mmCIF file of C-alpha atoms in Angstrom:
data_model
loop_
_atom_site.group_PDB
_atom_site.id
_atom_site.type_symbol
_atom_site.label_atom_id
_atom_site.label_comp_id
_atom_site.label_asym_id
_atom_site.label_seq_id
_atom_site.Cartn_x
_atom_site.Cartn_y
_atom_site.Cartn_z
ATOM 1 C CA UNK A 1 201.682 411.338 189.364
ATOM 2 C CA UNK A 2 203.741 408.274 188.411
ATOM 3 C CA UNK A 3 207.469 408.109 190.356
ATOM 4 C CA UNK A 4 209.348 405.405 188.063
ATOM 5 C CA UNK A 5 212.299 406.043 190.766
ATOM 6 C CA UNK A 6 213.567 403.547 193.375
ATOM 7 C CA UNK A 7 213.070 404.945 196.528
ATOM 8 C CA UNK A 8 217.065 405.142 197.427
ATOM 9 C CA UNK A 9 217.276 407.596 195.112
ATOM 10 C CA UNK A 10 218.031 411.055 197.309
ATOM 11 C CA UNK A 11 214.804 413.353 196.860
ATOM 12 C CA UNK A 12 216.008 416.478 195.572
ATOM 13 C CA UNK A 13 217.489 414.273 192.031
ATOM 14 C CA UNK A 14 213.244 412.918 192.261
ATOM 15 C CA UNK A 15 212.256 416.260 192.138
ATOM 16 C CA UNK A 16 214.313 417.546 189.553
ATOM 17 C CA UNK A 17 213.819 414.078 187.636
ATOM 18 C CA UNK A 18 209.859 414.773 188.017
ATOM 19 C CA UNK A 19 210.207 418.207 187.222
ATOM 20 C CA UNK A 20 212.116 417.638 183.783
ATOM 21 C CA UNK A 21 209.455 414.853 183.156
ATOM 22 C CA UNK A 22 206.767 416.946 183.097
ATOM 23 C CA UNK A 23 207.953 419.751 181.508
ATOM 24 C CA UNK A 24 208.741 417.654 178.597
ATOM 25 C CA UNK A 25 205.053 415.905 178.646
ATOM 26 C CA UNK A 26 203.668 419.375 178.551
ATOM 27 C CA UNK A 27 205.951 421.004 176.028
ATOM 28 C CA UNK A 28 203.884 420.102 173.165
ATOM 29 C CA UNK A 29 200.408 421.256 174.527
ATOM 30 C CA UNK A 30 202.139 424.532 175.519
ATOM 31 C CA UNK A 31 203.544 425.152 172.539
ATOM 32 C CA UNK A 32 200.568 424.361 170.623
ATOM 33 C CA UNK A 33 198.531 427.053 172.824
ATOM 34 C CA UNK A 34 200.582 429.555 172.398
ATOM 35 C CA UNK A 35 200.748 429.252 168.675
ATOM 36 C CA UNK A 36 197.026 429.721 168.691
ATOM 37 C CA UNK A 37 197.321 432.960 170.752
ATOM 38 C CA UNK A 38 199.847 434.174 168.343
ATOM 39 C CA UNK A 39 197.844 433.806 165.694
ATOM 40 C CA UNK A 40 194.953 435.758 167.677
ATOM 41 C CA UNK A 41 196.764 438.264 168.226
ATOM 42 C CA UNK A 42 198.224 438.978 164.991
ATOM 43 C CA UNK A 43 194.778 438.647 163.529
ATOM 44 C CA UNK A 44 193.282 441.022 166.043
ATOM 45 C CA UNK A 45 195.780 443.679 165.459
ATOM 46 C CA UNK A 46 196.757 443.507 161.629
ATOM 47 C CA UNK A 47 194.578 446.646 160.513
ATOM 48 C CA UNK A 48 195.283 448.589 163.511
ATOM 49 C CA UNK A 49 199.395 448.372 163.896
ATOM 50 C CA UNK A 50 202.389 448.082 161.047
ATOM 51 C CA UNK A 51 202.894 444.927 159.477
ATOM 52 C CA UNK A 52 206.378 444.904 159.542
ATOM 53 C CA UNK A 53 205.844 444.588 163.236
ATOM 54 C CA UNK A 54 203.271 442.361 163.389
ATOM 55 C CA UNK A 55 205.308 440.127 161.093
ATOM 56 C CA UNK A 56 208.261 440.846 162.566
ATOM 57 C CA UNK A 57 207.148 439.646 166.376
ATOM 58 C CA UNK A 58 204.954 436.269 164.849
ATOM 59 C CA UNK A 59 208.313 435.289 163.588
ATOM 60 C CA UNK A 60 210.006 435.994 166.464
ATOM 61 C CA UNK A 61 207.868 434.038 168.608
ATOM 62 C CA UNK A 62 207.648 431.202 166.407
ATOM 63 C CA UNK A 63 211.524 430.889 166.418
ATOM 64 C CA UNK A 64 211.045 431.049 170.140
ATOM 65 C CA UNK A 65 208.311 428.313 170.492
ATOM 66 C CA UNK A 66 210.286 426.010 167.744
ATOM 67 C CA UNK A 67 212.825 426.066 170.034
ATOM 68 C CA UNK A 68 210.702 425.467 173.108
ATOM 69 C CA UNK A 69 209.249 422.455 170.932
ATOM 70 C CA UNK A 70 213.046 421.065 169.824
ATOM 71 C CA UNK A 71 214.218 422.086 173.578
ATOM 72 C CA UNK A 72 214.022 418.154 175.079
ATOM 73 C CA UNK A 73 215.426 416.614 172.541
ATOM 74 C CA UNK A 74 218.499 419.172 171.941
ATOM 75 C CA UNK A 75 219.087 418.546 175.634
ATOM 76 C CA UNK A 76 218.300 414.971 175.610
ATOM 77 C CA UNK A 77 221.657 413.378 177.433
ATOM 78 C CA UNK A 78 221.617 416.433 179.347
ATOM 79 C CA UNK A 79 221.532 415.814 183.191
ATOM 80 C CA UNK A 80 218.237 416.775 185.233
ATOM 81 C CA UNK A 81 219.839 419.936 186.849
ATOM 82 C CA UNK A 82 221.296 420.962 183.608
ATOM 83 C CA UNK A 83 218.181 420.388 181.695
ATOM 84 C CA UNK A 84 216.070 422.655 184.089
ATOM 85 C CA UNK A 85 218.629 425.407 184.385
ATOM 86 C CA UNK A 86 218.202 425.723 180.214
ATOM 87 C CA UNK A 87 214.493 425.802 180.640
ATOM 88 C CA UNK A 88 214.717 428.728 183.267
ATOM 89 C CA UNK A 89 216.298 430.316 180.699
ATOM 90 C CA UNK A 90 214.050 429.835 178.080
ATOM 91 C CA UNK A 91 210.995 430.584 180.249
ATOM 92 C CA UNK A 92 212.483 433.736 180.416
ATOM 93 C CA UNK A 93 213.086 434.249 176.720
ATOM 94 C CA UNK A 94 209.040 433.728 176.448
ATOM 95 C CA UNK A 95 208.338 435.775 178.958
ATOM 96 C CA UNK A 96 210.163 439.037 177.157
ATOM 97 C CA UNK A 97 208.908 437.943 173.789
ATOM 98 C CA UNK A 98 205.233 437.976 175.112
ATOM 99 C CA UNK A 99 205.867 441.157 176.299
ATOM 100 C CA UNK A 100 206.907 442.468 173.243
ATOM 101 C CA UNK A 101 203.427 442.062 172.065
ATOM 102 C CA UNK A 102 202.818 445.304 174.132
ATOM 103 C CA UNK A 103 204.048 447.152 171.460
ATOM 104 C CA UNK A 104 202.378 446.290 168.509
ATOM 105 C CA UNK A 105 199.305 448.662 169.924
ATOM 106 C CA UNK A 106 199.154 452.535 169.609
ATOM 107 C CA UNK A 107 198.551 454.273 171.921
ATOM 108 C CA UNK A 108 195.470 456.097 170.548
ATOM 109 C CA UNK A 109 193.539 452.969 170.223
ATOM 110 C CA UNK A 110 192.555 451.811 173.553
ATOM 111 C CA UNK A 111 189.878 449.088 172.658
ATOM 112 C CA UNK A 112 192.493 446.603 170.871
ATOM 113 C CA UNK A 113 194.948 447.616 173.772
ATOM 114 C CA UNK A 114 192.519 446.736 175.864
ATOM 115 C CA UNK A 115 191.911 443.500 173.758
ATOM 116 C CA UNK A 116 196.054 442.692 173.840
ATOM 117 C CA UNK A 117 196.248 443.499 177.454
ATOM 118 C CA UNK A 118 192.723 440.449 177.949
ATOM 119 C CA UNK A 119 195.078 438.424 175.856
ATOM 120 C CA UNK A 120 198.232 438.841 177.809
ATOM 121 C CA UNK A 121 196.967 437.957 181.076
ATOM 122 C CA UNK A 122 195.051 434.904 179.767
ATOM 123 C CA UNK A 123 198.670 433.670 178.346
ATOM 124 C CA UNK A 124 200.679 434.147 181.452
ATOM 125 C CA UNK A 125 197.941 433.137 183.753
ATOM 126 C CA UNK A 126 198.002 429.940 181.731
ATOM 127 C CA UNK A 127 201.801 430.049 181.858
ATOM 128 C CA UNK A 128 202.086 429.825 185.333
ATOM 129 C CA UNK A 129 199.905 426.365 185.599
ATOM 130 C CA UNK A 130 202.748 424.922 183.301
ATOM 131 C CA UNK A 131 206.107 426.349 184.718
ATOM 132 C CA UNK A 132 204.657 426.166 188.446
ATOM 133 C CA UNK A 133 206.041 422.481 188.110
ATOM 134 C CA UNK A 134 209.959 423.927 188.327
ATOM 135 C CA UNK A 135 209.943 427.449 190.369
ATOM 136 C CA UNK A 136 212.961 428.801 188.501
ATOM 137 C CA UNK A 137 211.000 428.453 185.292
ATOM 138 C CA UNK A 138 208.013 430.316 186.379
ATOM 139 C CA UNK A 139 209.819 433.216 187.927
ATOM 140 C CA UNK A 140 211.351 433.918 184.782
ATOM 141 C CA UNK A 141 208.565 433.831 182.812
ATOM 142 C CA UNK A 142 206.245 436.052 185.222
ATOM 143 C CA UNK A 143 209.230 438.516 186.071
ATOM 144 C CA UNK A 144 210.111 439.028 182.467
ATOM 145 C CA UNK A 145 206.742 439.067 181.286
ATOM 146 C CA UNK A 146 204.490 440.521 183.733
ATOM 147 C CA UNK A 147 207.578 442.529 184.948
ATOM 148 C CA UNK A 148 208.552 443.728 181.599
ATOM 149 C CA UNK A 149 205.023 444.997 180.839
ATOM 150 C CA UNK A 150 204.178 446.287 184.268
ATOM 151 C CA UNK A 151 207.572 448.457 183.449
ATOM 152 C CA UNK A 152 206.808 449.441 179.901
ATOM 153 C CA UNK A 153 202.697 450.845 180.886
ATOM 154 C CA UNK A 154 204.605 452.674 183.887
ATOM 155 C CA UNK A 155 206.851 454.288 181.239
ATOM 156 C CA UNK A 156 204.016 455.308 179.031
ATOM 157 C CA UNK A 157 202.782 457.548 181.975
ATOM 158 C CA UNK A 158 198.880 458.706 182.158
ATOM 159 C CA UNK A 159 196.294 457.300 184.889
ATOM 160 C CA UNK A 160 195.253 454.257 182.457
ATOM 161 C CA UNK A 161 198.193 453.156 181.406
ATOM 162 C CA UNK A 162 199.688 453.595 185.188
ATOM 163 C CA UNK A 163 196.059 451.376 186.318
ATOM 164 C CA UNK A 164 197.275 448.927 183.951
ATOM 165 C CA UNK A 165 201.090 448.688 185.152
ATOM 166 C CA UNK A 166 199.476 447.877 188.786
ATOM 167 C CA UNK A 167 197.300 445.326 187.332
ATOM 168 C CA UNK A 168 200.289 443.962 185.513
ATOM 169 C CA UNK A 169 202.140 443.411 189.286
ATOM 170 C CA UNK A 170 199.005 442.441 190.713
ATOM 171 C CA UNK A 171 199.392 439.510 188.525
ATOM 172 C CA UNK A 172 202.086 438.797 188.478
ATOM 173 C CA UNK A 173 202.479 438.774 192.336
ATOM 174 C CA UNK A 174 199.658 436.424 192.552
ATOM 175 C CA UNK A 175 200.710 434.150 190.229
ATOM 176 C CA UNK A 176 203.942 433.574 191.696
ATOM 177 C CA UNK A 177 201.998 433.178 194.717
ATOM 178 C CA UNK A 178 199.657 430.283 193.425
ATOM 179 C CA UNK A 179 202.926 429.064 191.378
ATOM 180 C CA UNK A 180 204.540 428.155 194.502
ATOM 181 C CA UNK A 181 201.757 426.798 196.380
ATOM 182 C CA UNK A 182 201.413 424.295 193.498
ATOM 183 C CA UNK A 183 204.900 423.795 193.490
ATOM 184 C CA UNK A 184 204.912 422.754 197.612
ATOM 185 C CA UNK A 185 202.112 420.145 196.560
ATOM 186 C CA UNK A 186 203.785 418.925 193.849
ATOM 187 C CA UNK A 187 207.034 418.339 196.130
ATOM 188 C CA UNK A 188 205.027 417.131 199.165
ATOM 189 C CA UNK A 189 203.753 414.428 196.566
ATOM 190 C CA UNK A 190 206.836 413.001 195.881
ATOM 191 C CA UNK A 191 207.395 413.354 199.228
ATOM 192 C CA UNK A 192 205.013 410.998 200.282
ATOM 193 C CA UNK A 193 205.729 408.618 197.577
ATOM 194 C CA UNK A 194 209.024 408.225 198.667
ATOM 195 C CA UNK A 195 207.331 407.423 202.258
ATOM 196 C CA UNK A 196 205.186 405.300 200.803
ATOM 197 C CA UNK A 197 207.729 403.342 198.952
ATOM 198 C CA UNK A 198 209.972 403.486 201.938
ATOM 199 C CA UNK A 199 207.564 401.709 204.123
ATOM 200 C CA UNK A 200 206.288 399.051 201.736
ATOM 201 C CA UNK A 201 209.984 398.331 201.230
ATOM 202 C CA UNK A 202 210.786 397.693 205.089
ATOM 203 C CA UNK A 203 207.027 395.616 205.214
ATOM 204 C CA UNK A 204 208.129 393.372 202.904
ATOM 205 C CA UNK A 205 211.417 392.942 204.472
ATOM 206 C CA UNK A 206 209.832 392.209 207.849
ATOM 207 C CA UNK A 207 207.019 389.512 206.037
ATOM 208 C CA UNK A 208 210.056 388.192 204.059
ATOM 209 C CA UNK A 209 211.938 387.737 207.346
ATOM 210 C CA UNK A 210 208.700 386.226 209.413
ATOM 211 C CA UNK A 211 207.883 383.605 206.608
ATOM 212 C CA UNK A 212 211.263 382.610 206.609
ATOM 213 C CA UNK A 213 211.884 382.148 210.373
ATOM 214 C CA UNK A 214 208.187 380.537 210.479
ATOM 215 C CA UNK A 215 209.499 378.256 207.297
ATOM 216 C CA UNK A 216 212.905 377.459 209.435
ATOM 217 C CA UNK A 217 210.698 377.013 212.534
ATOM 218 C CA UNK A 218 208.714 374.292 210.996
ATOM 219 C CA UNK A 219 211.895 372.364 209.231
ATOM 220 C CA UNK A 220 213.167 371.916 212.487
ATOM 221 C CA UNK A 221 210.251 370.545 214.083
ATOM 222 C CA UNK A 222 209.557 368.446 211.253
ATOM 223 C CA UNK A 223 213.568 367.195 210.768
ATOM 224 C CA UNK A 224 213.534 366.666 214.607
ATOM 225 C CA UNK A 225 210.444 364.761 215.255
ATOM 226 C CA UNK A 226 212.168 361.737 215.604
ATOM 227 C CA UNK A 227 214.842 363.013 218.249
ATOM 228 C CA UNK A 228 211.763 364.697 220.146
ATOM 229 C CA UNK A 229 209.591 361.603 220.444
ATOM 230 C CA UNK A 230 212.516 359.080 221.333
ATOM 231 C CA UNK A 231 212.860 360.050 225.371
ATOM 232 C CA UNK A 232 209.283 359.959 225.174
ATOM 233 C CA UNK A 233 209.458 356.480 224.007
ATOM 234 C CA UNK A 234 211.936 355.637 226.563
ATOM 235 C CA UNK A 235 210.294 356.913 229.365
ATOM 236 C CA UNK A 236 207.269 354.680 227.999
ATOM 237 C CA UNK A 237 209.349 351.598 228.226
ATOM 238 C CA UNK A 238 210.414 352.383 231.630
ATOM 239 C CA UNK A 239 207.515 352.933 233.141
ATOM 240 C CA UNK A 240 206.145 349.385 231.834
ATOM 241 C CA UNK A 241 209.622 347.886 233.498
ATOM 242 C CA UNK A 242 208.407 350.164 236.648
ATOM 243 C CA UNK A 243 204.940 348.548 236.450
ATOM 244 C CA UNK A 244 206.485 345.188 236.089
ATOM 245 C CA UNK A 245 208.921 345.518 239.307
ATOM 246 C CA UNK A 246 205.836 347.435 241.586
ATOM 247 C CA UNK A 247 203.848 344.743 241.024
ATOM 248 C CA UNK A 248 202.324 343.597 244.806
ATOM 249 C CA UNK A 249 203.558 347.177 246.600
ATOM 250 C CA UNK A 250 200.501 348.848 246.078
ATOM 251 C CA UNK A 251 201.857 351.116 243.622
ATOM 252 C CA UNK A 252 200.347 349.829 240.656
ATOM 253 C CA UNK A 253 197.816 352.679 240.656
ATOM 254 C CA UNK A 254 200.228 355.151 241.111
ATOM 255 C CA UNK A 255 202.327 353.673 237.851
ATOM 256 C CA UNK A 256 199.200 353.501 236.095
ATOM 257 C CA UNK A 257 198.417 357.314 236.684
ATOM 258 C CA UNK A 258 201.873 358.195 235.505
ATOM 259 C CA UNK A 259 201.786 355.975 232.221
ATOM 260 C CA UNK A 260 198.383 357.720 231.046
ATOM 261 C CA UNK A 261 199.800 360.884 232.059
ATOM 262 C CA UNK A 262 202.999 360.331 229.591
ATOM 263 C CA UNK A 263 200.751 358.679 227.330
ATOM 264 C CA UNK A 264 198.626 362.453 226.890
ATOM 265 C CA UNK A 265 202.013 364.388 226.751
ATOM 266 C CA UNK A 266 203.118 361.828 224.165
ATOM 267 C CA UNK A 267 199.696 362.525 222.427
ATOM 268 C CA UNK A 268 199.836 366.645 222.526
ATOM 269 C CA UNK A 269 203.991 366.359 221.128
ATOM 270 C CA UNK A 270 202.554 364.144 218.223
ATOM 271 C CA UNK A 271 200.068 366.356 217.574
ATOM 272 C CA UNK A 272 202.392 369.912 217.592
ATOM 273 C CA UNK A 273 205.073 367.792 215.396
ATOM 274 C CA UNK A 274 202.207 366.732 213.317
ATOM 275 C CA UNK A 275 201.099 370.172 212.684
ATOM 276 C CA UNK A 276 204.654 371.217 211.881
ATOM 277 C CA UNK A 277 205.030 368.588 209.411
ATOM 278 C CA UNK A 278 201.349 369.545 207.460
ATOM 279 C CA UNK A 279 202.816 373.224 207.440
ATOM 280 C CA UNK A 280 206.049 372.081 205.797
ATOM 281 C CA UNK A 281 203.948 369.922 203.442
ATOM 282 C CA UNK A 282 205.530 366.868 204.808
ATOM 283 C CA UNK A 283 202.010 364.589 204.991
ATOM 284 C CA UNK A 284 198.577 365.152 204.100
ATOM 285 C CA UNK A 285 195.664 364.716 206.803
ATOM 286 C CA UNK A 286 193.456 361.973 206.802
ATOM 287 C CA UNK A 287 190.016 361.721 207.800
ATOM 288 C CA UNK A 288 189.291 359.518 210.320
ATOM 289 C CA UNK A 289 186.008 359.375 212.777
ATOM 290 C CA UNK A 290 187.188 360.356 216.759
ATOM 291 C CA UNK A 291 185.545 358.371 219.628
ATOM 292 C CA UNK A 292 184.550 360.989 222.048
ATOM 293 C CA UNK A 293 184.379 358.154 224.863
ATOM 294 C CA UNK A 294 188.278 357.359 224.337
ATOM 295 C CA UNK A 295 188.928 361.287 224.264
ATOM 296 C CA UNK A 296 187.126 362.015 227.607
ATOM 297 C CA UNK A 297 188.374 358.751 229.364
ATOM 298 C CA UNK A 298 192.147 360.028 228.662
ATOM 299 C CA UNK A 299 190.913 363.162 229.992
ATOM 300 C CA UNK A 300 189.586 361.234 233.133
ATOM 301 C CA UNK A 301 193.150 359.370 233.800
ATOM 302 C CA UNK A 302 194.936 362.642 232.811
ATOM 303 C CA UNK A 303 192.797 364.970 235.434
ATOM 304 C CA UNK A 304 190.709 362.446 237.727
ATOM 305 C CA UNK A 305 193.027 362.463 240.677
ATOM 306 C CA UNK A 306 193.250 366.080 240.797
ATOM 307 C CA UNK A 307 189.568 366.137 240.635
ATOM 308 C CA UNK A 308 189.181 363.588 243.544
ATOM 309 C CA UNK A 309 191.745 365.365 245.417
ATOM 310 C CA UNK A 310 188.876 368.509 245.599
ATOM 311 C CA UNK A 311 186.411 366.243 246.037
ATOM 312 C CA UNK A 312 185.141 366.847 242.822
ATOM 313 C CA UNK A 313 183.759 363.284 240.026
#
């Protein structure tokens, strides 16, 4: 079911606000059904009760579905809350004028009673699919209905008519029953939509937050590459004016060790700051061919006297 809510909003206003949507996407279909059972019923019955009844109920009920139809627009700046109370209200206003299709029959002809009774339960049954959306709605319409009818057969007295007051309450038990169950799915639903939206909302805060400390992160690197490779410049320089001075104390090899291993930490720093700078878009790579023998020889001044030291070539 499509939420077209932000997520801030507080549930219960979803719910109602998905309630009254539905409702008012159904209206029409429900309407429309229950103008062809109308019509059944009238035809069924119009040689076997007065027609001054029979005409007298059809346009009763078709006031009461023309206002069902003209309900969501009468009440369009109405809020949600407001809105659904007025459809309780009506639900229950169908519900009694159903009912008073019980009385059209005599009670000497059991076959079309039997026939209104079929067509009763149909209706509500399929009533209870439609108002199960907003619980207040569908109690009013079973109670009313079912009730109202489970009430008048009890009244009539006699074992058939008593069979088919319990059947009546049977009914309409159970489909307050299923009417709720739908009604918890339909909530946990929304529920979960609201959990859904909740946590895409805080994932794209986080990503929002890592890209833009990894975007910061490779500024800086990039703006201070300059600053980061000048002490290693310097150190460079004074290792050559080191060289020059240790020249005859038998330190040369020593100097030499220390100059290749600033030359490789000069090396890896240009190649982090160099990555930095292709992530900020800074340069473009360019394709070059690598001499493996250079590679492993800085290797060997980098690592050979720790090598030798284990005894290891």
């Amino acid at each position: 079911m499509p939420l077209n809510l932000p997520h801030t909003t507080p549930l219960p206003e979803a719910i109602a606000a998905e309630e009254r949507r539905l409702l008012q996407e159904g209206t029409l279909a429900d309407v429309l059904g229950s103008l062809g059972a109308v019509a059944v019923v009238c035809f069924a019955e119009y040689a076997h009760a007065s027609h001054r009844a029979i005409l007298a109920w059809a346009v009763g009920m078709s006031l009461v579905l023309a206002l069902q139809l003209a309900y969501p627009r009468l009440r369009a700046r109405a809020t949600d809350r407001q809105f659904l109370s007025g459809y309780a209200l009506l639900g229950v206003v169908l519900g009694l004028a159903w009912a008073a299709c019980a009385e059209l029959v005599r009670p000497d002809d059991f076959s079309y009673e039997a026939f209104v009774v079929l067509a009763l339960c149909v209706i509500f049954t399929a009533g209870s699919v439609f108002n199960a959306h907003h619980l207040p709605a569908l109690y009013g319409f079973q109670l009313a209905g079912l009730g109202s009818l489970a009430v008048i057969y009890a009244l009539r007295g006699g074992t058939i008519a008593w069979s088919i007051a319990a059947g009546f309450a049977i009914l309409m038990w159970t489909l307050i029953g299923y009417g709720r169950a739908f009604h918890r799915g339909f909530v946990r639903a929304i529920e979960l939509g609201f959990e859904n939206a909740r946590l895409v909302t805080e994932l794209t805060v986080k990503t929002q937050a890592l890209e833009q400390a990894n975007a910061a992160k490779t500024r800086f690197l990039a703006s201070a590459s300059h600053d980061l490779r000048q002490p290693l410049h310097a150190i460079t320089l004074l290792i050559g004016l080191l060289g020059e001075r240790a020249r005859g104390l038998d330190v040369e090899d020593l100097v030499q060790r220390i100059e290749a291993s600033t030359e490789a930490m000069e090396s890896l720093l240009n190649g982090i700051l160099d990555i930095s700078r292709l992530d900020a878009g800074v340069e473009r790579p360019q394709w070059a061919p690598l001499s493996a023998t250079e590679l492993l020889a800085r290797v060997e001044r980098q690592f050979g006297h720790q090598a030798a030291a284990r005894g290891l070539s």
